[in-house]
mmCIF file of C-alpha atoms in Angstrom:
data_model
loop_
_atom_site.group_PDB
_atom_site.id
_atom_site.type_symbol
_atom_site.label_atom_id
_atom_site.label_comp_id
_atom_site.label_asym_id
_atom_site.label_seq_id
_atom_site.Cartn_x
_atom_site.Cartn_y
_atom_site.Cartn_z
ATOM 1 C CA MET A 1 -75.141 -121.229 -20.169
ATOM 2 C CA ASN A 2 -75.284 -117.687 -21.462
ATOM 3 C CA GLU A 3 -73.597 -118.277 -24.809
ATOM 4 C CA LYS A 4 -72.920 -114.624 -25.521
ATOM 5 C CA LYS A 5 -71.125 -114.127 -22.215
ATOM 6 C CA GLU A 6 -69.268 -117.418 -22.495
ATOM 7 C CA THR A 7 -67.989 -116.628 -25.975
ATOM 8 C CA ALA A 8 -66.984 -113.033 -25.259
ATOM 9 C CA ARG A 9 -63.609 -113.981 -23.756
ATOM 10 C CA PRO A 10 -62.523 -116.537 -26.384
ATOM 11 C CA ALA A 11 -63.713 -114.124 -29.074
ATOM 12 C CA PHE A 12 -61.399 -111.457 -27.688
ATOM 13 C CA ILE A 13 -58.438 -113.873 -27.626
ATOM 14 C CA ALA A 14 -59.369 -115.077 -31.098
ATOM 15 C CA LYS A 15 -59.409 -111.587 -32.554
ATOM 16 C CA ILE A 16 -55.968 -110.832 -31.127
ATOM 17 C CA ILE A 17 -54.540 -114.114 -32.459
ATOM 18 C CA ALA A 18 -56.222 -113.649 -35.818
ATOM 19 C CA SER A 19 -54.824 -110.176 -36.363
ATOM 20 C CA PHE A 20 -51.404 -111.266 -35.108
ATOM 21 C CA THR A 21 -51.261 -114.297 -37.401
ATOM 22 C CA HIS A 22 -52.429 -112.197 -40.321
ATOM 23 C CA GLU A 23 -49.568 -109.815 -39.668
ATOM 24 C CA LEU A 24 -47.066 -112.671 -39.337
ATOM 25 C CA LYS A 25 -48.254 -114.144 -42.594
ATOM 26 C CA ASN A 26 -47.558 -110.837 -44.286
ATOM 27 C CA HIS A 27 -44.037 -110.771 -42.844
ATOM 28 C CA LEU A 28 -43.400 -114.287 -44.112
ATOM 29 C CA ALA A 29 -44.775 -113.374 -47.514
ATOM 30 C CA ILE A 30 -42.301 -110.473 -47.724
ATOM 31 C CA ILE A 31 -39.354 -112.691 -46.652
ATOM 32 C CA ARG A 32 -40.413 -115.300 -49.190
ATOM 33 C CA GLU A 33 -40.824 -112.851 -52.028
ATOM 34 C CA SER A 34 -37.468 -111.231 -51.214
ATOM 35 C CA ALA A 35 -35.786 -114.648 -51.282
ATOM 36 C CA GLY A 36 -37.662 -115.360 -54.516
ATOM 37 C CA LEU A 37 -36.419 -112.115 -56.024
ATOM 38 C CA MET A 38 -32.814 -112.979 -55.119
ATOM 39 C CA SER A 39 -33.251 -116.423 -56.734
ATOM 40 C CA ASP A 40 -34.690 -114.775 -59.830
ATOM 41 C CA MET A 41 -31.743 -112.376 -60.035
ATOM 42 C CA ILE A 42 -29.210 -115.211 -59.744
ATOM 43 C CA GLU A 43 -31.065 -117.434 -62.189
ATOM 44 C CA TYR A 44 -32.052 -114.832 -64.751
ATOM 45 C CA LYS A 45 -29.197 -112.357 -64.523
ATOM 46 C CA GLY A 46 -26.298 -114.699 -63.679
ATOM 47 C CA GLY A 47 -23.131 -113.422 -61.973
ATOM 48 C CA GLY A 48 -20.653 -115.296 -59.759
ATOM 49 C CA SER A 49 -19.196 -118.779 -60.189
ATOM 50 C CA GLU A 50 -21.460 -121.784 -60.747
ATOM 51 C CA GLU A 51 -20.430 -123.141 -57.343
ATOM 52 C CA ASP A 52 -21.366 -119.890 -55.570
ATOM 53 C CA LYS A 53 -24.614 -119.665 -57.464
ATOM 54 C CA LYS A 54 -25.534 -123.177 -56.352
ATOM 55 C CA LYS A 55 -24.763 -122.295 -52.729
ATOM 56 C CA TYR A 56 -26.885 -119.150 -52.832
ATOM 57 C CA LEU A 57 -29.754 -120.970 -54.461
ATOM 58 C CA ASP A 58 -29.611 -123.723 -51.813
ATOM 59 C CA ILE A 59 -29.764 -121.122 -49.033
ATOM 60 C CA LEU A 60 -32.675 -119.409 -50.723
ATOM 61 C CA LYS A 61 -34.467 -122.724 -51.186
ATOM 62 C CA SER A 62 -34.086 -123.354 -47.465
ATOM 63 C CA ILE A 63 -35.555 -119.907 -46.633
ATOM 64 C CA HIS A 64 -38.388 -120.663 -49.015
ATOM 65 C CA LYS A 65 -39.065 -124.060 -47.408
ATOM 66 C CA GLN A 66 -39.090 -122.713 -43.855
ATOM 67 C CA THR A 67 -41.344 -119.779 -44.638
ATOM 68 C CA GLU A 68 -43.686 -122.203 -46.394
ATOM 69 C CA ARG A 69 -43.811 -124.377 -43.266
ATOM 70 C CA SER A 70 -44.474 -121.440 -40.956
ATOM 71 C CA SER A 71 -47.005 -120.014 -43.321
ATOM 72 C CA GLY A 72 -48.878 -123.332 -43.335
ATOM 73 C CA PHE A 73 -49.065 -123.443 -39.538
ATOM 74 C CA ILE A 74 -50.123 -119.825 -39.346
ATOM 75 C CA THR A 75 -52.939 -120.517 -41.783
ATOM 76 C CA TYR A 76 -54.299 -123.191 -39.450
ATOM 77 C CA LEU A 77 -53.834 -120.988 -36.376
ATOM 78 C CA ASN A 78 -55.559 -118.093 -38.076
ATOM 79 C CA ARG A 79 -58.492 -120.224 -39.196
ATOM 80 C CA PHE A 80 -58.707 -121.771 -35.727
ATOM 81 C CA SER A 81 -58.892 -118.378 -34.056
ATOM 82 C CA HIS A 82 -61.525 -117.124 -36.489
ATOM 83 C CA ARG A 83 -63.762 -120.021 -35.414
ATOM 84 C CA MET A 84 -64.346 -118.153 -32.157
ATOM 85 C CA ASP A 85 -65.480 -114.966 -33.895
ATOM 86 C CA ARG A 86 -69.091 -116.064 -34.162
ATOM 87 C CA ILE A 87 -71.301 -118.015 -31.812
ATOM 88 C CA ARG A 88 -72.943 -119.812 -34.703
ATOM 89 C CA ASP A 89 -71.983 -120.179 -38.296
ATOM 90 C CA SER A 90 -71.997 -122.792 -41.024
ATOM 91 C CA TYR A 91 -68.654 -124.558 -41.294
ATOM 92 C CA ASP A 92 -66.855 -127.429 -42.965
ATOM 93 C CA ILE A 93 -66.408 -130.167 -40.364
ATOM 94 C CA ASN A 94 -63.302 -131.571 -42.087
ATOM 95 C CA GLU A 95 -61.630 -128.146 -41.935
ATOM 96 C CA ALA A 96 -62.540 -127.694 -38.259
ATOM 97 C CA LEU A 97 -61.095 -131.123 -37.399
ATOM 98 C CA GLU A 98 -58.041 -130.545 -39.562
ATOM 99 C CA ASP A 99 -57.285 -127.304 -37.664
ATOM 100 C CA ILE A 100 -57.398 -129.015 -34.305
ATOM 101 C CA THR A 101 -55.399 -132.080 -35.343
ATOM 102 C CA VAL A 102 -52.687 -130.050 -37.082
ATOM 103 C CA LEU A 103 -52.381 -127.671 -34.136
ATOM 104 C CA MET A 104 -52.253 -130.602 -31.681
ATOM 105 C CA SER A 105 -49.754 -132.580 -33.757
ATOM 106 C CA ARG A 106 -46.825 -131.062 -31.867
ATOM 107 C CA LEU A 107 -48.300 -132.226 -28.560
ATOM 108 C CA ALA A 108 -48.695 -135.683 -30.072
ATOM 109 C CA ASN A 109 -45.121 -135.676 -31.426
ATOM 110 C CA HIS A 110 -43.771 -134.830 -27.984
ATOM 111 C CA ARG A 111 -45.502 -137.908 -26.634
ATOM 112 C CA GLN A 112 -44.310 -139.960 -29.609
ATOM 113 C CA LEU A 113 -47.860 -140.472 -30.790
ATOM 114 C CA ILE A 114 -49.337 -140.053 -34.244
ATOM 115 C CA LEU A 115 -52.418 -137.920 -34.684
ATOM 116 C CA GLU A 116 -54.089 -138.471 -38.038
ATOM 117 C CA ASN A 117 -57.236 -137.577 -39.960
ATOM 118 C CA ASN A 118 -59.290 -139.549 -42.381
ATOM 119 C CA PHE A 119 -61.599 -137.156 -44.149
ATOM 120 C CA ARG A 120 -64.535 -138.185 -46.283
ATOM 121 C CA ASP A 121 -65.483 -136.105 -49.282
ATOM 122 C CA ASN A 122 -68.790 -134.328 -49.722
ATOM 123 C CA LEU A 123 -69.800 -134.043 -46.096
ATOM 124 C CA PRO A 124 -72.564 -131.482 -45.583
ATOM 125 C CA SER A 125 -71.816 -128.191 -43.814
ATOM 126 C CA VAL A 126 -72.621 -128.012 -40.135
ATOM 127 C CA TYR A 127 -74.390 -125.008 -38.632
ATOM 128 C CA GLY A 128 -73.402 -124.354 -35.031
ATOM 129 C CA ASN A 129 -70.470 -123.365 -32.842
ATOM 130 C CA ALA A 130 -67.320 -124.833 -34.395
ATOM 131 C CA ALA A 131 -65.076 -123.580 -31.590
ATOM 132 C CA VAL A 132 -67.016 -125.576 -28.994
ATOM 133 C CA VAL A 133 -66.864 -128.703 -31.171
ATOM 134 C CA GLN A 134 -63.103 -128.193 -31.478
ATOM 135 C CA PHE A 135 -62.786 -127.711 -27.730
ATOM 136 C CA ILE A 136 -64.640 -130.959 -26.980
ATOM 137 C CA CYS A 137 -62.543 -132.822 -29.576
ATOM 138 C CA TYR A 138 -59.419 -131.346 -28.003
ATOM 139 C CA CYS A 139 -60.506 -132.713 -24.596
ATOM 140 C CA ILE A 140 -61.188 -136.184 -25.985
ATOM 141 C CA ILE A 141 -57.890 -136.272 -27.930
ATOM 142 C CA GLU A 142 -55.976 -134.977 -24.909
ATOM 143 C CA GLN A 143 -57.520 -137.707 -22.776
ATOM 144 C CA LYS A 144 -56.562 -140.383 -25.272
ATOM 145 C CA MET A 145 -53.018 -139.005 -25.602
ATOM 146 C CA PHE A 146 -52.686 -139.061 -21.829
ATOM 147 C CA SER A 147 -53.494 -142.767 -21.648
ATOM 148 C CA LEU A 148 -51.669 -144.018 -24.773
ATOM 149 C CA ALA A 149 -48.120 -145.350 -24.577
ATOM 150 C CA SER A 150 -45.608 -143.985 -27.071
ATOM 151 C CA GLY A 151 -45.914 -145.451 -30.546
ATOM 152 C CA GLY A 152 -49.714 -145.269 -30.427
ATOM 153 C CA SER A 153 -51.944 -143.372 -32.796
ATOM 154 C CA ILE A 154 -55.195 -141.458 -32.720
ATOM 155 C CA LEU A 155 -57.459 -141.195 -35.727
ATOM 156 C CA VAL A 156 -60.017 -138.426 -36.143
ATOM 157 C CA CYS A 157 -62.785 -138.685 -38.713
ATOM 158 C CA ALA A 158 -66.327 -137.540 -39.341
ATOM 159 C CA GLU A 159 -69.318 -139.180 -40.963
ATOM 160 C CA GLU A 160 -72.846 -138.097 -41.691
ATOM 161 C CA ALA A 161 -75.615 -139.963 -39.879
ATOM 162 C CA GLY A 162 -79.025 -138.731 -40.978
ATOM 163 C CA ASP A 163 -79.513 -135.216 -39.624
ATOM 164 C CA LYS A 164 -76.447 -135.576 -37.420
ATOM 165 C CA MET A 165 -72.672 -135.672 -37.785
ATOM 166 C CA ASN A 166 -70.604 -138.261 -35.935
ATOM 167 C CA ILE A 167 -67.065 -137.268 -35.095
ATOM 168 C CA LYS A 168 -65.104 -140.385 -34.233
ATOM 169 C CA ILE A 169 -61.870 -140.316 -32.301
ATOM 170 C CA ILE A 170 -60.238 -143.714 -32.236
ATOM 171 C CA SER A 171 -57.059 -144.640 -30.402
ATOM 172 C CA ASN A 172 -54.768 -147.470 -31.325
ATOM 173 C CA GLY A 173 -51.909 -148.784 -29.251
ATOM 174 C CA THR A 174 -51.012 -149.812 -25.740
ATOM 175 C CA ILE A 175 -52.735 -148.155 -22.816
ATOM 176 C CA LYS A 176 -50.210 -146.982 -20.235
ATOM 177 C CA GLU A 177 -50.453 -148.822 -16.963
ATOM 178 C CA GLY A 178 -52.400 -146.921 -14.344
ATOM 179 C CA SER A 179 -53.563 -144.302 -16.812
ATOM 180 C CA GLU A 180 -56.775 -145.734 -18.140
ATOM 181 C CA GLU A 181 -58.799 -143.041 -19.797
ATOM 182 C CA SER A 182 -59.953 -140.834 -16.981
ATOM 183 C CA ASP A 183 -63.149 -138.876 -17.310
ATOM 184 C CA PHE A 184 -61.615 -135.640 -16.107
ATOM 185 C CA CYS A 185 -62.586 -133.805 -19.256
ATOM 186 C CA LEU A 186 -66.052 -135.222 -19.526
ATOM 187 C CA SER A 187 -67.017 -133.441 -16.404
ATOM 188 C CA GLU A 188 -69.638 -130.835 -15.689
ATOM 189 C CA THR A 189 -67.915 -128.250 -17.855
ATOM 190 C CA ILE A 190 -67.951 -130.526 -20.872
ATOM 191 C CA ASP A 191 -71.577 -131.372 -20.170
ATOM 192 C CA LEU A 192 -72.422 -127.681 -20.287
ATOM 193 C CA PHE A 193 -70.582 -127.246 -23.571
ATOM 194 C CA LEU A 194 -72.211 -130.374 -24.956
ATOM 195 C CA LYS A 195 -75.628 -129.035 -24.061
ATOM 196 C CA SER A 196 -74.857 -125.728 -25.743
ATOM 197 C CA ILE A 197 -74.285 -127.512 -29.065
ATOM 198 C CA SER A 198 -76.966 -130.189 -28.474
ATOM 199 C CA GLY A 199 -74.164 -132.754 -28.646
ATOM 200 C CA GLU A 200 -73.719 -136.199 -27.187
ATOM 201 C CA ILE A 201 -70.673 -138.323 -26.411
ATOM 202 C CA THR A 202 -70.739 -142.112 -26.633
ATOM 203 C CA LYS A 203 -67.886 -144.522 -26.000
ATOM 204 C CA ASN A 204 -67.190 -147.920 -27.448
ATOM 205 C CA ASP A 205 -64.442 -149.283 -25.221
ATOM 206 C CA SER A 206 -63.904 -152.466 -27.223
ATOM 207 C CA LYS A 207 -62.964 -150.337 -30.259
ATOM 208 C CA ASN A 208 -61.235 -147.589 -28.229
ATOM 209 C CA GLU A 209 -63.641 -145.260 -29.967
ATOM 210 C CA THR A 210 -65.236 -142.093 -28.625
ATOM 211 C CA THR A 211 -67.948 -140.504 -30.750
ATOM 212 C CA LEU A 212 -69.129 -136.942 -30.502
ATOM 213 C CA THR A 213 -72.518 -136.621 -32.179
ATOM 214 C CA ILE A 214 -73.757 -133.173 -33.132
ATOM 215 C CA PRO A 215 -76.786 -132.029 -35.087
ATOM 216 C CA LEU A 216 -76.105 -130.821 -38.624
ATOM 217 C CA ALA A 217 -77.975 -127.657 -37.798
ATOM 218 C CA ILE A 218 -78.549 -126.357 -34.313
ATOM 219 C CA SER A 219 -81.861 -124.544 -34.049
ATOM 220 C CA GLU A 220 -81.783 -120.929 -32.920
ATOM 221 C CA ALA A 221 -83.995 -121.880 -29.951
ATOM 222 C CA ASP A 222 -81.329 -124.262 -28.579
ATOM 223 C CA MET B 1 -51.956 -127.049 -58.787
ATOM 224 C CA PRO B 2 -50.478 -127.113 -62.312
ATOM 225 C CA ALA B 3 -48.109 -124.222 -62.997
ATOM 226 C CA LYS B 4 -48.639 -123.941 -66.745
ATOM 227 C CA LEU B 5 -52.275 -124.089 -67.553
ATOM 228 C CA TYR B 6 -52.855 -120.948 -69.574
ATOM 229 C CA TYR B 7 -49.454 -119.790 -70.750
ATOM 230 C CA LEU B 8 -48.645 -120.789 -74.309
ATOM 231 C CA LYS B 9 -45.263 -120.722 -75.990
ATOM 232 C CA GLY B 10 -44.840 -117.463 -77.860
ATOM 233 C CA ASP B 11 -47.180 -115.469 -75.630
ATOM 234 C CA LYS B 12 -45.877 -111.959 -75.103
ATOM 235 C CA MET B 13 -45.967 -110.966 -71.456
ATOM 236 C CA SER B 14 -45.513 -107.284 -72.214
ATOM 237 C CA ASP B 15 -48.981 -107.185 -73.795
ATOM 238 C CA ILE B 16 -50.683 -107.447 -70.423
ATOM 239 C CA LYS B 17 -51.431 -104.510 -68.136
ATOM 240 C CA VAL B 18 -51.466 -105.694 -64.526
ATOM 241 C CA LEU B 19 -52.445 -103.782 -61.414
ATOM 242 C CA LEU B 20 -51.273 -105.069 -58.014
ATOM 243 C CA VAL B 21 -53.307 -103.886 -55.018
ATOM 244 C CA ASP B 22 -52.038 -104.588 -51.493
ATOM 245 C CA ASP B 23 -51.482 -102.480 -48.390
ATOM 246 C CA GLU B 24 -48.219 -104.378 -47.707
ATOM 247 C CA GLN B 25 -45.978 -102.072 -49.714
ATOM 248 C CA SER B 26 -42.773 -104.149 -49.495
ATOM 249 C CA PHE B 27 -44.611 -107.305 -50.508
ATOM 250 C CA VAL B 28 -46.315 -105.832 -53.509
ATOM 251 C CA GLU B 29 -43.237 -103.949 -54.728
ATOM 252 C CA THR B 30 -41.121 -107.110 -54.538
ATOM 253 C CA LEU B 31 -43.838 -109.022 -56.346
ATOM 254 C CA ALA B 32 -43.848 -106.362 -59.080
ATOM 255 C CA LEU B 33 -40.074 -106.772 -59.493
ATOM 256 C CA ARG B 34 -40.429 -110.553 -59.774
ATOM 257 C CA LEU B 35 -43.153 -110.199 -62.389
ATOM 258 C CA GLY B 36 -40.944 -107.637 -64.171
ATOM 259 C CA ILE B 37 -38.086 -110.167 -64.410
ATOM 260 C CA ARG B 38 -40.616 -112.353 -66.251
ATOM 261 C CA ASP B 39 -41.389 -109.459 -68.645
ATOM 262 C CA LEU B 40 -44.761 -108.848 -67.013
ATOM 263 C CA LYS B 41 -45.157 -105.144 -66.366
ATOM 264 C CA SER B 42 -47.278 -104.146 -63.401
ATOM 265 C CA GLU B 43 -48.334 -101.052 -61.496
ATOM 266 C CA THR B 44 -48.746 -101.047 -57.730
ATOM 267 C CA VAL B 45 -51.223 -99.255 -55.474
ATOM 268 C CA PHE B 46 -51.597 -99.655 -51.736
ATOM 269 C CA SER B 47 -55.279 -99.332 -50.935
ATOM 270 C CA GLY B 48 -58.726 -100.066 -52.313
ATOM 271 C CA GLU B 49 -59.411 -96.357 -52.813
ATOM 272 C CA GLU B 50 -56.181 -95.896 -54.795
ATOM 273 C CA ALA B 51 -57.078 -98.948 -56.898
ATOM 274 C CA ILE B 52 -60.408 -97.440 -57.920
ATOM 275 C CA SER B 53 -58.946 -94.067 -58.869
ATOM 276 C CA TYR B 54 -56.194 -95.824 -60.854
ATOM 277 C CA ILE B 55 -58.702 -98.029 -62.710
ATOM 278 C CA ARG B 56 -60.895 -94.996 -63.528
ATOM 279 C CA GLU B 57 -57.922 -93.387 -65.295
ATOM 280 C CA ASN B 58 -56.329 -96.410 -66.895
ATOM 281 C CA GLU B 59 -58.206 -99.717 -66.809
ATOM 282 C CA PRO B 60 -55.777 -102.645 -66.544
ATOM 283 C CA ASP B 61 -56.397 -106.086 -68.057
ATOM 284 C CA VAL B 62 -55.878 -107.934 -64.814
ATOM 285 C CA MET B 63 -55.949 -106.855 -61.187
ATOM 286 C CA VAL B 64 -54.269 -108.872 -58.408
ATOM 287 C CA LEU B 65 -56.123 -107.848 -55.279
ATOM 288 C CA ASP B 66 -55.589 -108.359 -51.549
ATOM 289 C CA MET B 67 -58.698 -108.992 -49.449
ATOM 290 C CA LYS B 68 -57.876 -107.487 -46.081
ATOM 291 C CA MET B 69 -56.933 -103.844 -46.370
ATOM 292 C CA PRO B 70 -57.684 -100.873 -44.176
ATOM 293 C CA GLY B 71 -60.514 -98.736 -45.545
ATOM 294 C CA MET B 72 -62.022 -100.336 -48.634
ATOM 295 C CA ASN B 73 -61.361 -104.052 -48.519
ATOM 296 C CA GLY B 74 -61.006 -106.444 -51.446
ATOM 297 C CA ILE B 75 -64.712 -107.321 -51.576
ATOM 298 C CA ASP B 76 -65.658 -103.603 -51.698
ATOM 299 C CA VAL B 77 -63.260 -103.059 -54.610
ATOM 300 C CA LEU B 78 -64.535 -106.174 -56.337
ATOM 301 C CA LYS B 79 -68.160 -105.005 -56.066
ATOM 302 C CA TRP B 80 -67.212 -101.708 -57.652
ATOM 303 C CA VAL B 81 -65.295 -103.477 -60.446
ATOM 304 C CA THR B 82 -68.196 -105.848 -61.164
ATOM 305 C CA ASP B 83 -70.495 -102.842 -61.678
ATOM 306 C CA SER B 84 -68.113 -100.431 -63.369
ATOM 307 C CA CYS B 85 -65.594 -102.521 -65.356
ATOM 308 C CA PRO B 86 -67.087 -105.967 -65.984
ATOM 309 C CA ASN B 87 -64.284 -106.969 -68.380
ATOM 310 C CA LEU B 88 -61.541 -106.344 -65.847
ATOM 311 C CA GLN B 89 -60.373 -109.711 -64.507
ATOM 312 C CA THR B 90 -59.457 -110.030 -60.858
ATOM 313 C CA ILE B 91 -57.268 -112.531 -59.054
ATOM 314 C CA ILE B 92 -57.594 -112.474 -55.285
ATOM 315 C CA LEU B 93 -54.331 -112.931 -53.412
ATOM 316 C CA THR B 94 -54.896 -113.122 -49.707
ATOM 317 C CA GLY B 95 -53.143 -114.106 -46.494
ATOM 318 C CA TYR B 96 -56.317 -115.194 -44.836
ATOM 319 C CA SER B 97 -59.811 -115.794 -46.033
ATOM 320 C CA SER B 98 -62.824 -117.649 -44.814
ATOM 321 C CA ASN B 99 -64.905 -119.905 -47.032
ATOM 322 C CA LYS B 100 -67.513 -117.167 -47.005
ATOM 323 C CA ASP B 101 -65.033 -114.602 -48.367
ATOM 324 C CA GLU B 102 -64.045 -116.988 -51.126
ATOM 325 C CA GLN B 103 -67.662 -117.802 -51.998
ATOM 326 C CA GLU B 104 -68.535 -114.105 -52.065
ATOM 327 C CA ALA B 105 -65.523 -113.329 -54.258
ATOM 328 C CA ARG B 106 -66.384 -116.152 -56.649
ATOM 329 C CA ARG B 107 -70.010 -114.998 -56.737
ATOM 330 C CA LEU B 108 -68.707 -111.599 -57.780
ATOM 331 C CA GLY B 109 -66.841 -113.291 -60.628
ATOM 332 C CA VAL B 110 -63.161 -113.373 -59.629
ATOM 333 C CA PHE B 111 -60.983 -115.277 -62.037
ATOM 334 C CA ASP B 112 -59.094 -117.080 -59.279
ATOM 335 C CA PHE B 113 -58.505 -117.065 -55.567
ATOM 336 C CA LEU B 114 -54.892 -117.662 -54.453
ATOM 337 C CA ALA B 115 -53.259 -117.876 -51.032
ATOM 338 C CA LYS B 116 -50.464 -115.508 -50.096
ATOM 339 C CA PRO B 117 -47.538 -115.984 -50.580
ATOM 340 C CA PRO B 118 -48.111 -117.251 -54.099
ATOM 341 C CA GLU B 119 -45.965 -119.541 -56.216
ATOM 342 C CA ILE B 120 -44.718 -116.971 -58.712
ATOM 343 C CA GLU B 121 -45.069 -119.287 -61.732
ATOM 344 C CA ILE B 122 -48.644 -120.120 -60.761
ATOM 345 C CA LEU B 123 -49.474 -116.435 -60.348
ATOM 346 C CA VAL B 124 -47.978 -115.618 -63.761
ATOM 347 C CA ASP B 125 -49.970 -118.437 -65.277
ATOM 348 C CA ARG B 126 -53.228 -117.284 -63.696
ATOM 349 C CA ILE B 127 -52.564 -113.746 -64.905
ATOM 350 C CA TRP B 128 -52.325 -115.192 -68.414
ATOM 351 C CA GLY B 129 -55.559 -117.082 -67.919
ATOM 352 C CA ALA B 130 -57.311 -113.953 -66.693
ATOM 353 C CA TYR B 131 -55.974 -111.960 -69.652
ATOM 354 C CA ARG B 132 -57.245 -114.569 -72.119
ATOM 355 C CA LYS B 133 -60.680 -114.512 -70.510
ATOM 356 C CA ARG B 134 -60.795 -110.723 -70.803
ATOM 357 C CA GLN B 135 -59.785 -110.857 -74.480
ATOM 358 C CA LYS B 136 -62.511 -113.429 -75.138
ATOM 359 C CA MET B 137 -65.144 -111.288 -73.406
ATOM 360 C CA ILE B 138 -64.144 -108.208 -75.409
ATOM 361 C CA ASN B 139 -64.121 -110.166 -78.693
ATOM 362 C CA ASN B 140 -67.554 -111.659 -77.969
ATOM 363 C CA LYS B 141 -68.931 -108.233 -77.195
ATOM 364 C CA ASN B 142 -67.477 -106.802 -80.415
ATOM 365 C CA SER B 143 -68.841 -109.630 -82.562
ATOM 366 C CA THR B 144 -72.377 -109.279 -81.175
ATOM 367 C CA SER B 145 -72.510 -105.480 -81.458
#
């Protein structure tokens, strides 16, 4: 696969999303600071009845809370899009997995599933293409979500294994009848992506565990 | 993150000269008003270039600096400050930053690195911390010379 050509399109989308989210974050910051200023004026300068003041402060707290929520999501979206900026870079695996699980949490909620992370401290940085790792994780998670009945959960975690990193995606819960995990995502396309990051996928059906193994550092010759 | 780490009872906010640098004019002006309500006087400029000409004329104690700005970005300003005004303490306040940006900023000696929008009390507290560090640096320099 010609990596440069293959990454040109996602990089373009990423740059648009990144600049858009940056802009949105600025808008939210202005809304939040304006609400903060109004709170300050009510709290510090007084005016109005105590009952009115309480009402205004409650409204402002609600604005503050919502902008905080949006701002949090935008941070993940922005970081996610920046992953596609470079073909290879050193990155924090926990952050890369956190981005994908947070951004997929809505999809999981819609299916009444829980998507969770269990991050270990002090994992070494990985050098490679984080966006491709995220894409493969997305495919595995999507596959597991497709086959799990509501009430199930999917756990994503990473652990160091010598000069490699194992990313484990483990499902828990009832498998929907007739929807055993299909291999639609682990097709030729995934194989190509796996090759590009020198990765490997192994499955342990008894534990409902799929492991993506990637080298800690991909060599420039790969 | 603890809100009151540096601020001590009896500290006088009006002693500190703060410069706010951000290309988002409405954001930075509102922030200046909020700091003002807390007796912390600040000046605002809207680009890296403006920041440098302001500092040349009137060096502040603490600069609160955005990273992503058209023209000179935060890192460019920081590099200039590190060379030209080593006592000036900088707090980065940014909407987005990569780990690399943060590492580079820390390597250049920023006092702290905060995400935008900031918790106002935390920002005020970090400004105090930065001011104290500056005072310490100046005192050390004076006692050794």
